Coordinates of C-alpha atoms in Angstrom, one line a residue:
Chain A
X288 CA 83.5 67.0 100.4
X289 CA 83.7 63.4 101.3
X290 CA 82.7 62.2 104.7
X291 CA 85.9 61.5 106.8
X292 CA 84.4 58.8 108.9
X293 CA 85.1 55.9 106.7
X294 CA 84.3 53.2 109.2
X295 CA 80.6 53.5 109.0
X296 CA 80.3 54.4 105.4
X297 CA 82.1 51.4 103.7
X298 CA 80.9 48.0 103.1
X299 CA 84.0 46.8 104.8
X300 CA 85.5 49.0 107.5
X301 CA 88.9 50.2 106.5
X302 CA 90.6 48.6 109.5
X303 CA 89.2 45.3 108.5
X304 CA 90.3 45.4 104.9
X305 CA 93.3 43.3 103.9
X306 CA 96.3 45.0 102.3
X307 CA 95.2 43.5 99.0
X308 CA 91.6 44.7 99.3
X309 CA 92.7 48.2 100.2
X310 CA 95.1 48.2 97.2
X311 CA 92.4 47.1 94.9
X312 CA 90.0 49.7 96.1
X313 CA 92.7 52.4 95.8
X314 CA 93.5 51.4 92.3
X315 CA 89.9 51.1 91.4
X316 CA 89.2 54.7 92.5
X317 CA 92.2 56.0 90.6
X318 CA 91.0 54.2 87.5
X319 CA 87.7 56.1 87.6
X320 CA 89.1 59.5 88.7
X321 CA 92.1 59.6 86.3
X322 CA 89.6 59.8 83.3
X323 CA 88.0 62.9 84.8
X324 CA 91.4 64.4 85.7
X325 CA 92.9 64.1 82.3
X326 CA 89.7 65.1 80.4
X327 CA 89.3 68.1 82.8
X328 CA 92.8 69.1 82.1
X329 CA 92.3 68.9 78.3
X330 CA 89.2 71.0 78.5
X331 CA 90.9 73.5 80.8
X332 CA 93.4 74.1 78.0
X333 CA 90.6 75.4 75.8
X334 CA 89.5 78.2 78.1
X335 CA 89.1 81.5 76.2
X336 CA 89.6 79.8 72.8
X337 CA 86.1 78.4 72.1
X338 CA 84.1 79.1 68.9
X339 CA 81.7 81.2 70.9
X340 CA 81.4 82.6 74.4
X341 CA 78.6 80.2 75.2
X342 CA 80.6 77.1 74.2
X343 CA 83.5 78.4 76.1
X344 CA 81.4 78.7 79.2
X345 CA 80.0 75.2 78.8
X346 CA 83.4 73.6 78.3
X347 CA 84.8 75.3 81.3
X348 CA 81.7 74.2 83.2
X349 CA 82.3 70.6 82.3
X350 CA 86.0 70.9 83.2
X351 CA 84.9 72.3 86.6
X352 CA 82.5 69.4 87.2
X353 CA 85.1 66.9 86.3
X354 CA 87.7 68.4 88.7
X355 CA 85.1 68.6 91.4
X356 CA 84.6 64.9 91.0
X357 CA 88.3 64.2 90.9
X358 CA 88.7 66.0 94.3
X359 CA 86.1 63.8 95.9
X360 CA 87.6 60.6 94.5
X361 CA 91.2 61.5 95.4
X362 CA 90.3 62.7 98.9
X363 CA 88.8 59.3 99.5
X364 CA 91.7 57.5 97.8
X365 CA 94.1 59.5 100.1
X366 CA 92.3 58.1 103.1
X367 CA 92.6 54.5 102.1
X368 CA 96.0 54.8 100.6
X369 CA 97.7 53.8 103.9
X370 CA 100.1 56.6 103.4
X371 CA 99.7 59.4 105.9
X372 CA 101.4 61.9 103.6
X373 CA 98.9 61.2 100.7
X374 CA 96.5 64.1 99.8
X375 CA 94.3 64.8 96.8
X376 CA 97.2 66.8 95.4
X377 CA 100.0 64.2 95.8
X378 CA 97.8 61.7 94.0
X379 CA 96.9 64.2 91.3
X380 CA 100.3 65.7 90.7
X381 CA 103.1 63.5 91.9
X382 CA 102.7 60.2 90.2
X383 CA 104.8 58.9 87.3
X384 CA 103.2 58.7 83.9
X385 CA 103.0 54.9 84.1
X386 CA 100.9 55.2 87.3
X387 CA 98.1 57.1 85.6
X388 CA 95.2 54.8 84.7
X389 CA 93.1 56.9 82.4
X390 CA 91.9 55.5 79.1
X391 CA 93.6 56.7 75.9
X392 CA 90.5 58.4 74.7
X393 CA 90.6 61.3 77.2
X394 CA 94.2 62.2 76.6
X395 CA 93.6 62.8 72.8
X396 CA 94.4 66.4 71.8
X397 CA 92.0 69.3 71.2
X398 CA 92.6 69.1 67.4
X399 CA 89.5 71.2 66.7
X400 CA 86.0 71.7 68.1
X401 CA 84.9 68.5 66.3
X402 CA 87.5 66.4 68.0
X403 CA 86.7 68.1 71.4
X404 CA 83.0 67.3 71.0
X405 CA 83.4 63.7 69.8
X406 CA 85.9 62.9 72.5
X407 CA 83.4 64.3 75.0
X408 CA 80.5 62.5 73.5
X409 CA 82.2 59.1 73.4
X410 CA 83.3 59.5 77.0
X411 CA 80.0 61.0 78.3
X412 CA 77.9 58.1 77.1
X413 CA 80.2 55.7 79.0
X414 CA 80.5 58.0 82.0
X415 CA 76.8 58.3 82.4
X416 CA 76.1 54.6 82.1
X417 CA 79.0 53.9 84.5
X418 CA 77.8 56.3 87.2
X419 CA 74.2 55.1 87.0
X420 CA 75.6 51.7 88.0
X421 CA 78.0 53.1 90.6
X422 CA 75.0 54.6 92.3
X423 CA 74.3 51.0 93.4
X424 CA 77.7 50.4 94.8
X425 CA 78.2 48.7 98.2
X426 CA 80.7 51.4 99.0
X427 CA 78.8 54.3 100.4
X428 CA 81.4 56.9 99.6
X429 CA 81.5 55.9 95.9
X430 CA 77.8 55.7 95.9
X431 CA 77.6 59.3 97.2
X432 CA 80.0 60.6 94.7
X433 CA 78.1 58.8 91.9
X434 CA 74.8 60.3 93.0
X435 CA 76.2 63.8 92.8
X436 CA 78.1 63.3 89.6
X437 CA 75.4 61.6 87.6
X438 CA 73.4 64.9 87.5
X439 CA 76.4 66.8 86.2
X440 CA 77.3 64.1 83.6
X441 CA 73.7 63.9 82.3
X442 CA 74.1 67.6 81.4
X443 CA 77.5 66.8 79.8
X444 CA 75.9 64.1 77.7
X445 CA 73.1 66.4 76.6
X446 CA 75.6 69.1 75.7
X447 CA 77.9 66.8 73.7
X448 CA 75.1 64.8 71.9
X449 CA 73.3 68.0 71.0
X450 CA 76.5 69.3 69.4
X451 CA 77.0 66.0 67.6
X452 CA 73.6 66.5 66.0
X453 CA 74.4 70.1 65.1
X454 CA 77.8 69.4 63.6
X455 CA 76.7 66.1 61.8
X456 CA 73.5 67.6 60.4
X457 CA 74.8 71.2 60.0
X458 CA 76.8 72.1 56.9
X459 CA 78.8 69.9 54.5
X460 CA 82.0 71.1 56.2
X461 CA 80.9 70.4 59.7
X462 CA 79.6 67.0 58.7
X463 CA 82.9 66.0 57.1
X464 CA 85.0 67.4 60.0
X465 CA 82.9 65.7 62.7
X466 CA 82.8 62.4 60.7
X467 CA 86.6 62.4 60.6
X468 CA 86.8 62.9 64.4
X469 CA 84.3 60.1 65.0
X470 CA 86.3 57.8 62.7
X471 CA 89.6 58.7 64.3
X472 CA 88.4 58.5 67.9
X473 CA 86.2 55.4 67.6
X474 CA 89.3 53.1 68.0
X475 CA 89.6 54.3 71.6
X476 CA 86.1 53.3 72.7
X477 CA 86.7 49.6 73.3
X478 CA 89.2 50.3 76.1
X479 CA 86.4 51.9 78.1
X480 CA 85.1 48.4 78.8
X481 CA 88.4 46.6 79.6
X482 CA 88.7 45.4 83.1
X483 CA 91.8 45.5 85.2
X484 CA 92.5 43.2 88.1
X485 CA 91.4 45.9 90.5
X486 CA 88.2 46.3 88.5
X487 CA 87.4 42.6 88.7
X488 CA 88.1 42.4 92.4
X489 CA 85.8 45.3 93.1
X490 CA 83.1 43.9 90.9
X491 CA 83.3 40.7 92.9
X492 CA 82.9 42.7 96.1
X493 CA 79.8 44.5 94.8
X494 CA 81.7 47.8 94.9
X495 CA 82.7 48.2 91.3
X496 CA 80.7 48.4 88.1
X497 CA 80.6 45.5 85.7
X498 CA 81.5 47.5 82.6
X499 CA 81.3 44.5 80.3
X500 CA 77.6 44.6 80.8
X501 CA 77.4 48.2 79.6
X502 CA 79.1 47.7 76.3
X503 CA 76.1 46.8 74.2
X504 CA 73.9 49.6 75.5
X505 CA 76.8 52.0 75.1
X506 CA 77.2 51.3 71.4
X507 CA 73.5 51.5 70.9
X508 CA 73.2 54.8 72.7
X509 CA 76.1 56.3 70.8
X510 CA 75.1 54.9 67.4
X511 CA 71.5 56.3 67.7
X512 CA 72.8 59.8 68.1
X513 CA 75.3 59.4 65.3
X514 CA 72.6 58.1 62.9
X515 CA 70.3 60.9 63.9
X516 CA 73.2 63.3 63.1
X517 CA 73.5 61.6 59.6
X518 CA 76.9 60.3 60.5
X519 CA 78.3 56.9 59.8
X520 CA 79.0 54.5 62.7
X521 CA 82.5 53.2 62.1
X522 CA 82.9 49.4 61.9
X523 CA 86.4 49.0 63.3
X524 CA 88.1 45.7 63.6
X525 CA 91.0 47.0 65.6
X526 CA 91.0 49.1 68.8
X527 CA 93.7 50.8 70.9
X528 CA 94.3 50.0 74.5
X529 CA 97.0 50.5 77.2
X530 CA 95.9 53.6 79.2
X531 CA 94.4 51.5 82.0
X532 CA 97.8 49.7 82.4
X533 CA 99.6 53.1 82.3
X534 CA 100.9 52.7 78.8
X535 CA 99.8 56.0 77.3
X536 CA 100.0 57.9 74.0
X537 CA 102.8 60.3 73.4
X538 CA 100.5 63.1 74.3
X539 CA 100.4 62.1 78.0
X540 CA 103.9 63.3 78.9
X541 CA 103.1 66.8 77.7
X542 CA 99.8 66.9 79.6
X543 CA 101.7 65.9 82.8
X544 CA 104.6 68.2 82.3
X545 CA 102.1 71.1 82.3
X546 CA 99.9 69.7 85.0
X547 CA 102.8 68.8 87.3
X548 CA 105.0 71.8 86.6
X549 CA 104.5 73.7 89.8
X550 CA 104.5 70.7 92.1
X551 CA 107.7 69.4 90.5
X552 CA 109.5 72.7 90.3
X553 CA 108.6 73.7 93.9
X554 CA 108.4 70.5 95.9
X555 CA 106.7 70.3 99.3
X556 CA 105.1 73.7 99.3
X557 CA 101.6 74.7 100.0
X558 CA 99.6 76.9 97.6
Chain P
X935 CA 62.3 116.2 64.0
X936 CA 63.1 119.9 64.1
X937 CA 66.2 121.1 65.9
X938 CA 64.0 122.7 68.6
X939 CA 62.2 119.4 69.2
X940 CA 65.5 117.5 69.6
X941 CA 66.6 120.2 72.0
X942 CA 63.5 119.8 74.1
X943 CA 63.9 116.1 74.2
X944 CA 67.5 116.5 75.2
X945 CA 66.5 118.7 78.1
X946 CA 63.9 116.3 79.3
X947 CA 66.5 113.5 79.0
X948 CA 69.2 115.4 80.9
X949 CA 66.6 116.2 83.6
X950 CA 65.7 112.6 84.0
X951 CA 69.4 111.7 84.5
X952 CA 69.8 114.5 87.0
X953 CA 66.8 113.0 89.0
X954 CA 68.6 109.7 89.0
X955 CA 66.0 108.0 86.8
X956 CA 67.2 105.1 84.7
X957 CA 67.3 105.3 80.9
X958 CA 65.9 102.1 79.4
X959 CA 66.6 100.7 75.9
X960 CA 63.3 101.9 74.4
X961 CA 63.6 105.4 75.7
X962 CA 64.6 108.2 73.5
X963 CA 68.3 109.1 73.9
X964 CA 70.7 111.5 72.2
X965 CA 72.9 109.8 69.6
X966 CA 76.0 110.8 71.5
X967 CA 74.7 109.1 74.6
X968 CA 74.1 105.9 72.6
X969 CA 77.5 106.0 71.0
X970 CA 79.4 106.7 74.2
X971 CA 77.6 103.9 75.9
X972 CA 78.3 101.4 73.1
X973 CA 81.9 102.4 73.3
X974 CA 82.3 102.1 77.0
X975 CA 80.1 99.0 77.6
X976 CA 81.8 97.1 74.7
X977 CA 85.2 98.1 75.8
X978 CA 84.3 96.7 79.2
X979 CA 82.9 93.5 77.6
X980 CA 86.0 93.1 75.4
X981 CA 88.2 93.5 78.5
X982 CA 86.4 90.7 80.2
X983 CA 86.9 88.2 77.4
X984 CA 90.5 89.3 76.5
X985 CA 91.1 89.2 80.3
X986 CA 90.3 85.4 80.2
X987 CA 93.5 84.8 78.3
X988 CA 96.3 85.8 80.7
X989 CA 94.6 83.9 83.5
X990 CA 93.6 81.0 81.2
X991 CA 97.4 80.7 80.7
X992 CA 97.7 79.2 84.2
X993 CA 94.8 76.8 84.3
X994 CA 96.7 73.8 83.1
X995 CA 99.6 74.6 85.5
X996 CA 97.7 75.6 88.7
X997 CA 99.6 74.2 91.6
X998 CA 96.8 72.3 93.4
X999 CA 93.4 71.0 92.5
X1000 CA 91.7 73.6 94.8
X1001 CA 93.5 76.4 93.0
X1002 CA 92.8 74.9 89.6
X1003 CA 89.0 74.8 90.3
X1004 CA 89.0 78.3 91.7
X1005 CA 90.9 79.7 88.7
X1006 CA 88.6 77.9 86.2
X1007 CA 85.6 79.3 88.0
X1008 CA 87.1 82.8 88.0
X1009 CA 87.8 82.7 84.3
X1010 CA 84.3 81.3 83.7
X1011 CA 82.9 84.3 85.6
X1012 CA 84.7 86.6 83.3
X1013 CA 83.2 84.9 80.3
X1014 CA 79.8 85.4 82.0
X1015 CA 80.5 89.1 82.6
X1016 CA 81.4 89.4 78.9
X1017 CA 78.1 87.8 78.1
X1018 CA 75.9 90.1 80.1
X1019 CA 77.9 93.2 79.0
X1020 CA 77.6 92.3 75.4
X1021 CA 73.8 91.7 75.9
X1022 CA 73.6 95.1 77.6
X1023 CA 75.4 96.7 74.7
X1024 CA 73.1 94.9 72.2
X1025 CA 70.1 96.8 73.7
X1026 CA 71.7 99.9 72.2
X1027 CA 71.1 98.6 68.7
X1028 CA 74.4 96.9 67.8
X1029 CA 75.0 93.2 67.3
X1030 CA 77.6 91.0 69.1
X1031 CA 79.1 90.1 65.8
X1032 CA 79.6 93.8 65.0
X1033 CA 81.2 94.4 68.4
X1034 CA 83.6 91.4 67.9
X1035 CA 84.5 92.8 64.5
X1036 CA 85.4 96.1 66.1
X1037 CA 87.6 94.2 68.6
X1038 CA 89.2 92.0 66.0
X1039 CA 90.1 94.9 63.7
X1040 CA 91.5 96.9 66.5
X1041 CA 88.8 99.6 66.2
X1042 CA 87.6 98.9 69.8
X1043 CA 89.9 99.0 72.8
X1044 CA 90.1 96.8 75.8
X1045 CA 91.8 97.3 79.1
X1046 CA 95.6 97.6 78.5
X1047 CA 96.5 95.7 81.6
X1048 CA 95.8 92.4 79.8
X1049 CA 98.6 93.1 77.4
X1050 CA 101.1 92.2 80.1
X1051 CA 102.2 88.5 80.3
X1052 CA 101.4 86.2 83.2
X1053 CA 104.8 84.6 83.9
X1054 CA 104.5 83.0 87.3
X1055 CA 101.7 81.5 89.4
X1056 CA 102.0 84.6 91.7
X1057 CA 100.6 86.6 88.8
X1058 CA 97.3 84.9 89.4
X1059 CA 97.4 86.4 92.9
X1060 CA 98.5 89.8 91.8
X1061 CA 95.9 90.1 89.1
X1062 CA 93.1 89.2 91.5
X1063 CA 94.4 91.5 94.2
X1064 CA 95.5 94.5 92.2
X1065 CA 93.8 94.3 88.8
X1066 CA 90.5 93.2 90.1
X1067 CA 91.0 95.7 93.0
X1068 CA 91.4 98.6 90.6
X1069 CA 88.6 97.3 88.5
X1070 CA 86.2 97.4 91.4
X1071 CA 87.1 100.9 92.3
X1072 CA 86.3 101.8 88.7
X1073 CA 83.1 99.8 88.6
X1074 CA 81.3 100.2 91.8
X1075 CA 80.1 103.7 90.9
X1076 CA 78.7 102.2 87.6
X1077 CA 76.2 100.2 89.6
X1078 CA 74.2 103.5 89.8
X1079 CA 75.0 104.7 86.3
X1080 CA 72.2 106.2 84.2
X1081 CA 71.7 103.4 81.6
X1082 CA 69.6 100.7 83.2
X1083 CA 70.9 97.6 81.5
X1084 CA 74.5 98.6 82.2
X1085 CA 73.8 99.5 85.8
X1086 CA 72.1 96.1 86.4
X1087 CA 74.8 94.1 84.8
X1088 CA 77.4 96.0 86.9
X1089 CA 75.7 95.0 90.1
X1090 CA 76.3 91.4 89.4
X1091 CA 79.8 92.0 88.0
X1092 CA 80.9 93.9 91.1
X1093 CA 79.7 91.2 93.5
X1094 CA 81.8 88.6 91.6
X1095 CA 84.7 90.9 91.3
X1096 CA 85.0 91.4 95.0
X1097 CA 85.0 87.7 95.4
X1098 CA 87.8 87.5 92.9
X1099 CA 89.8 90.1 94.6
X1100 CA 89.6 88.3 98.0
X1101 CA 90.7 85.1 96.2
X1102 CA 93.7 86.9 94.6
X1103 CA 94.7 88.4 98.0
X1104 CA 94.4 85.0 99.5
X1105 CA 96.8 83.5 96.9
X1106 CA 99.3 86.3 97.7
X1107 CA 98.9 85.8 101.5
X1108 CA 99.7 82.1 101.1
X1109 CA 102.8 82.9 99.0
X1110 CA 103.9 85.7 101.3
X1111 CA 103.8 83.4 104.3
X1112 CA 105.4 80.6 102.4
X1113 CA 109.0 79.6 101.6
X1114 CA 111.6 82.2 100.5
X1115 CA 111.0 81.1 96.9
X1116 CA 107.3 81.7 97.3
X1117 CA 107.8 85.1 98.9
X1118 CA 110.1 86.1 96.1
X1119 CA 107.6 85.1 93.6
X1120 CA 104.9 87.2 95.3
X1121 CA 107.2 90.3 95.5
X1122 CA 108.3 89.9 91.9
X1123 CA 104.6 89.8 90.8
X1124 CA 103.8 92.9 92.8
X1125 CA 106.8 94.6 91.2
X1126 CA 105.6 93.9 87.7
X1127 CA 101.8 94.5 88.3
X1128 CA 101.9 97.6 90.5
X1129 CA 102.5 100.3 87.9
X1130 CA 100.3 98.8 85.2
X1131 CA 97.5 98.6 87.8
X1132 CA 97.9 102.3 88.5
X1133 CA 97.8 103.0 84.8
X1134 CA 94.7 100.9 84.5
X1135 CA 92.7 103.7 86.1
X1136 CA 93.2 105.8 83.0
X1137 CA 95.3 108.8 82.0
X1138 CA 95.6 111.8 84.3
X1139 CA 92.6 114.1 84.4
X1140 CA 94.4 116.7 82.3
X1141 CA 94.7 114.1 79.4
X1142 CA 91.4 112.4 79.8
X1143 CA 89.1 113.4 77.0
X1144 CA 85.9 111.8 78.1
X1145 CA 85.6 112.8 81.7
X1146 CA 83.3 115.9 81.7
X1147 CA 80.5 114.3 79.6
X1148 CA 80.8 111.0 81.3
X1149 CA 80.4 112.7 84.7
X1150 CA 77.2 114.2 83.6
X1151 CA 75.8 110.9 82.4
X1152 CA 77.0 109.2 85.6
X1153 CA 79.2 106.9 83.6
X1154 CA 81.9 108.3 85.9
X1155 CA 81.5 109.6 89.4
X1156 CA 85.1 110.4 90.2
X1157 CA 88.0 111.5 88.0
X1158 CA 90.8 109.1 87.1
X1159 CA 93.2 110.7 89.5
X1160 CA 90.7 110.5 92.4
X1161 CA 90.1 106.9 91.7
X1162 CA 93.9 106.2 91.5
X1163 CA 94.4 107.9 94.8
X1164 CA 91.7 105.8 96.3
X1165 CA 93.2 102.7 95.0
X1166 CA 96.7 103.5 96.4
X1167 CA 95.3 104.5 99.8
X1168 CA 93.4 101.3 100.0
X1169 CA 96.2 99.0 98.7
X1170 CA 99.2 100.2 100.6
X1171 CA 98.0 98.8 104.0
X1172 CA 97.2 95.5 102.3
X1173 CA 100.8 95.3 101.0
X1174 CA 102.0 96.0 104.5
X1175 CA 99.8 93.2 105.8
X1176 CA 101.4 90.8 103.2
X1177 CA 104.9 92.0 104.2
X1178 CA 105.6 93.0 100.6
X1179 CA 107.2 96.2 99.4
X1180 CA 105.4 98.4 96.8
X1181 CA 108.0 99.2 94.1
X1182 CA 107.8 103.0 94.5
X1183 CA 110.6 104.7 96.5
X1184 CA 108.5 108.0 96.6
X1185 CA 105.5 106.4 98.2
X1186 CA 104.9 107.9 101.6
X1187 CA 102.0 108.9 103.9
X1188 CA 101.2 112.6 103.8
X1189 CA 99.7 113.7 107.1
X1190 CA 98.5 117.0 105.6
X1191 CA 96.5 115.6 102.7
X1192 CA 95.5 112.4 104.5
X1193 CA 96.6 110.4 101.4
X1194 CA 99.7 108.6 100.2
X1195 CA 102.1 110.6 97.9
X1196 CA 103.4 108.5 95.1
X1197 CA 106.0 108.6 92.4
X1198 CA 105.8 109.5 88.7
X1199 CA 103.9 107.1 86.5
X1200 CA 105.6 106.2 83.2
X1201 CA 103.0 107.5 80.8
X1202 CA 105.1 106.7 77.8
X1203 CA 104.8 103.0 78.7
X1204 CA 101.0 103.5 79.1
X1205 CA 100.6 105.0 75.7
X1206 CA 102.9 102.4 74.1
X1207 CA 100.7 99.6 75.4
X1208 CA 97.4 101.5 74.5
X1209 CA 98.7 102.0 71.0
X1210 CA 99.2 98.3 70.5
X1211 CA 102.9 97.9 71.3
X1212 CA 102.7 96.3 74.7
X1213 CA 104.4 93.0 75.5
X1214 CA 101.4 90.8 74.7
X1215 CA 99.1 92.9 72.5
X1216 CA 99.8 90.9 69.4
X1217 CA 99.5 87.5 71.2
X1218 CA 96.1 88.5 72.7
X1219 CA 94.7 89.6 69.4
X1220 CA 96.1 86.6 67.6
X1221 CA 94.4 84.3 70.2
X1222 CA 91.0 86.1 70.0
X1223 CA 91.0 86.4 66.2
X1224 CA 92.2 82.8 65.9
X1225 CA 89.5 81.4 68.1
X1226 CA 86.9 83.4 66.2
X1227 CA 88.1 82.3 62.8
X1228 CA 88.7 78.7 63.7
X1229 CA 85.2 78.6 65.2
X1230 CA 83.4 79.9 62.1
X1231 CA 82.5 76.5 60.7
X1232 CA 81.0 75.6 64.1
X1233 CA 78.8 78.7 64.3
X1234 CA 77.8 78.1 60.6
X1235 CA 76.9 74.5 61.5
X1236 CA 74.8 75.6 64.4
X1237 CA 72.9 78.1 62.2
X1238 CA 72.4 75.6 59.4
X1239 CA 71.1 73.0 61.9
X1240 CA 68.7 75.4 63.5
X1241 CA 67.3 76.4 60.1
X1242 CA 66.9 72.8 59.1
X1243 CA 65.1 72.0 62.3
X1244 CA 62.8 74.9 61.9
X1245 CA 62.0 73.9 58.4
X1246 CA 61.2 70.3 59.4
X1247 CA 58.9 71.6 62.1
X1248 CA 57.1 73.7 59.6
X1249 CA 56.9 70.9 57.1
X1250 CA 55.3 68.7 59.7
X1251 CA 52.8 71.4 60.6
X1252 CA 51.9 71.8 57.0
X1253 CA 51.5 68.1 56.5
X1254 CA 49.1 68.0 59.5

């Protein structure tokens, strides 16, 4: 649970933030949290359908970690939103599709276990590097969330990269399947390093993470595991983008219609 | 072994159980004891993993983040229960793959309650409150059952189940104190889950084939009808507290017996569901079998990788 006394935990007390700074911080937090929200939602869909009981438990565990992180971020975002009615749930459930800021990678469907693992792997590498930097943020609340999350995400990374090795260097079939997933999902990796206006403003304040500086190490980290797994590292010229600006894939509307179903059908109720 | 020797061993075995000693995997046991335990423990394990499906159905639609996290954690607990129960069962000399095969081919049963659909959010409350409530009544006595690995698994299972039951009751309480739509949703869930929950405690004593032997081995401490009565007596005041009505016009307190009298259970419906013709039997099996078959290439890959790794390790050792 996030500390409610924001005045002594932030680099700039809330009361002293300009409207613009507050807006940038709010958007910055959503930009981080929406990735965990949508990936957590995707993993939640798999519950009870994994290839083994052990992977089922692990995937649910990752989903749980991600939602836990989301709650911390959104509780903080609700405080700084300037809207008294805002809560973690209004932010999670009551935005329009164009207002969600997650990258396209995390909304990609659970095509098969190969896609699930590759999506996780490509995100975990980024997430881990990102949180290690966020641990140095000037914003004490974000720093605290990062410190807690980085332990969880190190485990996610270990889980997903181990499975990349198993599938890549397992059987001919698993090799082919996981290679296809890597090739398909690779085109979503570049967006992880795009910076929005809010990102740039927060980097300038020492609150946000300069993701551009993580790009090289990210591709090195990911490529090393892929090579070890006897998989080919794709050499894409073209990448997809848009999620961070709220322009999502066609999958997103369905994710939200599930996720928002109760809140939209029964507005203004407590659960 | 001569017939007389087996008989002697059986006597020693039964005496140990009578003295409340635990039977452990390496101990001698009658074949019937082993088979009965495989049947019951695996049925229980299968119920846990099939039981993940009706609740898993609401994870993506849970109404708040807090509820979503709690539901995910609950379904994950069930997977964990499945895991330790399968492990307990494996100590009796059967593999998990064989047990899955029995489930997937319909040879093994699981709790019929999971063959009912979860159609509203309130069903997450009703399942926790009623289904887990009935399960606890069934399971608490098993914490002191004669087979050691099962008894130990059950201690952990029961702790988590009581937490789930409180969580389910809390969902119902929130709905019952909510808007008229929420209250209706709660009442509707109670109406649909009440009778199947009573059936969950098993056929009436007259029809129950396994009771006598199971009592002797402490796989059962009370009969199905006694357990059912206990469940009803315990649950009626809780429904009152929620302000909900139990859908049984014949339900009333009996001063003389000190228990609630209740109406006739529709045993035709019970047998229909047990025999595979309940509303969701097909869907549940399709999901389980589908997950297993679609996951085959993943499990094969994990095996192949482990073998390669082992071989490489040995090659290095030899080279040194």
